[in-house]
Amino acid sequence: MKRGTIPFWVFAALLPAAAYGLPILGMNEYYFYISYIVLQYVVLATAWNILGGYAGYVNFGTGAFFGAGAYAALVVMLLFEAPLVVQIAVAALVGALMGLGAGLLTLRLKGIFFSIATIAVAIIIETFVLNWRFVGGATGVQIIRGPVTYGFETHTRMLFFVMSVLAVASLVIARYIETSWLGRGLQALRDAEVAAECSGVPTLRLKLIACAVSGALMAAAGAPLPLYSSFVEPHSVFSLNYSVMALSMAVIGGMARWWGPALGAVLIASSQQFAAFASPEFHLLIVGLLLIFVVIAAPGGLVGVIQWVGNWRVSRKEINRSASVVK
Amino acid sequence: MSALLEVKNVTKRFFGFTALGDVNVTIQAGDRIGLIGPNGSGKTTLINCVSGVFKPEVGTIRFLGDDISSLAPHRRAKKGLARTFQIPRPFSSMSVEDNLMVPLEYVVHDLIDLTNETAVYDEARELLRRVRLDDRKGAFANDLSQVELRKLELARAIAARPQLLICDEAMAGLATKEVNEILDILLDLNASGITIVMVEHIMQAVMRFSKRIICLSAGRVISDGAPAEVMAHPDVRRAYLGS
């Protein structure tokens, strides 16, 4: 068994349990409201990192997948009054198929050309929804929430619990990919794609898997949005901000490990909630400055800094030990 | 006996430029072949066509009797075709040992027990020993010298247990002592049963290594035969020295 496996699974079990049990503490509803957003960004940043971090393909289409998830959930809700679990499953399926489709169209492009193509995908999907009357077109659609699910006091608390499950699921998937043959293959193709292909790595297949998984998670993160905000409209749902934030969180947290983007998401999304009291632009400014600082001073992000401190402590201990042996 | 590799009427064009024109090459198992030619003669293009990086417009490539012309490079690697690169392309975020894990996991996964991590790493160390890089197993590619990078490329290529190894200028930029070291490694690998095609500009190394030399010029095979015979060929002399 790999080191850290038990603590990881304990954490994975505890997070949703804590999310379910927190209301006992009698916390203000607002905290659940903002924690939902923090966890939503944990999913988005983790999902972004599967393609952007592990495979090195920088995706600016996060908003497209997130929005497609929200609208897929909305459609099954309007058509079939499907429960949230079904909405999430359908959204994830739509996201995976979109990921596959977008991947087939764009993954032969490299570097900045791929990134530009993902923006194009986002614009195409947004334009499609803008002209789709069934889901309200450009004006969007208002949702009337049904009765709250049994076992929860409010919708916000229920959605906070659901998002905690999605966050754990995204971390489990990211960790599996990172520690498996898939992760090594993605890492190899990020470092040297042609060499990886000639070393037996089916690079196109791995990139498509990464696109599909990443797209499915992003779309799943968007699925509870109609219930959460009671209103869905394309401009905010397909916003480029989601892409910029997911990318920033992964870069600042560190793209090399599965927990890096989650760490970045928790820090930035939490600070966003506090800085929002000043102004959202002020928070964007802070994120921008932080991003520039990390890219220049700590390219490995917080993960890199933590690992560097860990290595430094180990080497100091070894130096001290050898010094005492000499004495 | 059927050929290990058969390149038949292969033509590769880049827009209007013909990089390879109607190339025919046959390689038998166990061969030690030097592929030479002036810069721009099409050596690397030929390697790229054989390894699947480029798709030729015309012609077929057969490996062990099978037509591999339309196969992706990773499928050719699984069939036993490995290559190194003119400019080393290591997986720089991995250690030397982990670089070898990629072909071990993706190519020979059904020949080794991947669940037995110790055995897999033992295999990696044995491969590193064969290329005399076992003392650098934990190092990262960024910390390797040029000759170590060349050895890593060789180790990664042989990790896929190839029948044919194509080395694209594996000695470029190396000192004489290092050239001899790489040459010794290649001779050892050939002695272990791997057929090797060596693309090289260092003629001393080519002459010492090759049982047979193929010379390309302007995308065409101008001579193919025993080393002394090829070197004495007037077209080869003209290609290298001018008329």
Short mmCIF file of C-alpha atoms in Angstrom, two decimals, chain A residues 11-23 32 35-43 84 88 152 156-172 220-221 224:
data_model
loop_
_atom_site.label_atom_id
_atom_site.label_comp_id
_atom_site.label_asym_id
_atom_site.label_seq_id
_atom_site.Cartn_x
_atom_site.Cartn_y
_atom_site.Cartn_z
CA PHE A 11 -10.14 12.35 4.80
CA ALA A 12 -12.31 11.27 1.86
CA ALA A 13 -14.82 9.71 4.25
CA LEU A 14 -14.69 12.53 6.78
CA LEU A 15 -15.28 15.47 4.43
CA PRO A 16 -18.83 14.55 3.35
CA ALA A 17 -19.60 13.31 6.87
CA ALA A 18 -18.49 16.67 8.27
CA ALA A 19 -20.44 18.49 5.55
CA TYR A 20 -23.53 16.56 6.60
CA GLY A 21 -22.95 17.04 10.33
CA LEU A 22 -21.93 20.72 10.35
CA PRO A 23 -25.49 22.11 10.61
CA PHE A 32 -22.78 26.98 3.78
CA SER A 35 -18.42 26.96 1.34
CA TYR A 36 -20.40 25.53 -1.55
CA ILE A 37 -18.54 27.93 -3.87
CA VAL A 38 -15.18 26.97 -2.35
CA LEU A 39 -15.90 23.26 -2.90
CA GLN A 40 -17.19 23.97 -6.41
CA TYR A 41 -13.80 25.51 -7.21
CA VAL A 42 -12.03 22.50 -5.65
CA VAL A 43 -13.81 20.36 -8.26
CA LEU A 84 -30.38 16.02 -8.47
CA ILE A 88 -25.45 15.37 -12.02
CA PHE A 152 -31.64 18.34 5.17
CA THR A 156 -28.17 25.31 0.57
CA ARG A 157 -27.12 22.76 3.19
CA MET A 158 -28.11 19.88 0.95
CA LEU A 159 -26.19 21.36 -1.98
CA PHE A 160 -23.17 21.98 0.24
CA PHE A 161 -23.20 18.27 1.14
CA VAL A 162 -23.60 17.26 -2.52
CA MET A 163 -20.71 19.49 -3.55
CA SER A 164 -18.53 17.99 -0.78
CA VAL A 165 -19.22 14.54 -2.27
CA LEU A 166 -18.31 15.84 -5.74
CA ALA A 167 -15.13 17.41 -4.36
CA VAL A 168 -14.10 14.12 -2.75
CA ALA A 169 -14.94 12.23 -5.96
CA SER A 170 -12.80 14.62 -8.01
CA LEU A 171 -9.89 14.22 -5.57
CA VAL A 172 -10.20 10.42 -5.61
CA ALA A 220 -20.80 17.74 -12.72
CA ALA A 221 -19.64 20.80 -10.74
CA PRO A 224 -26.23 21.78 -8.96
#
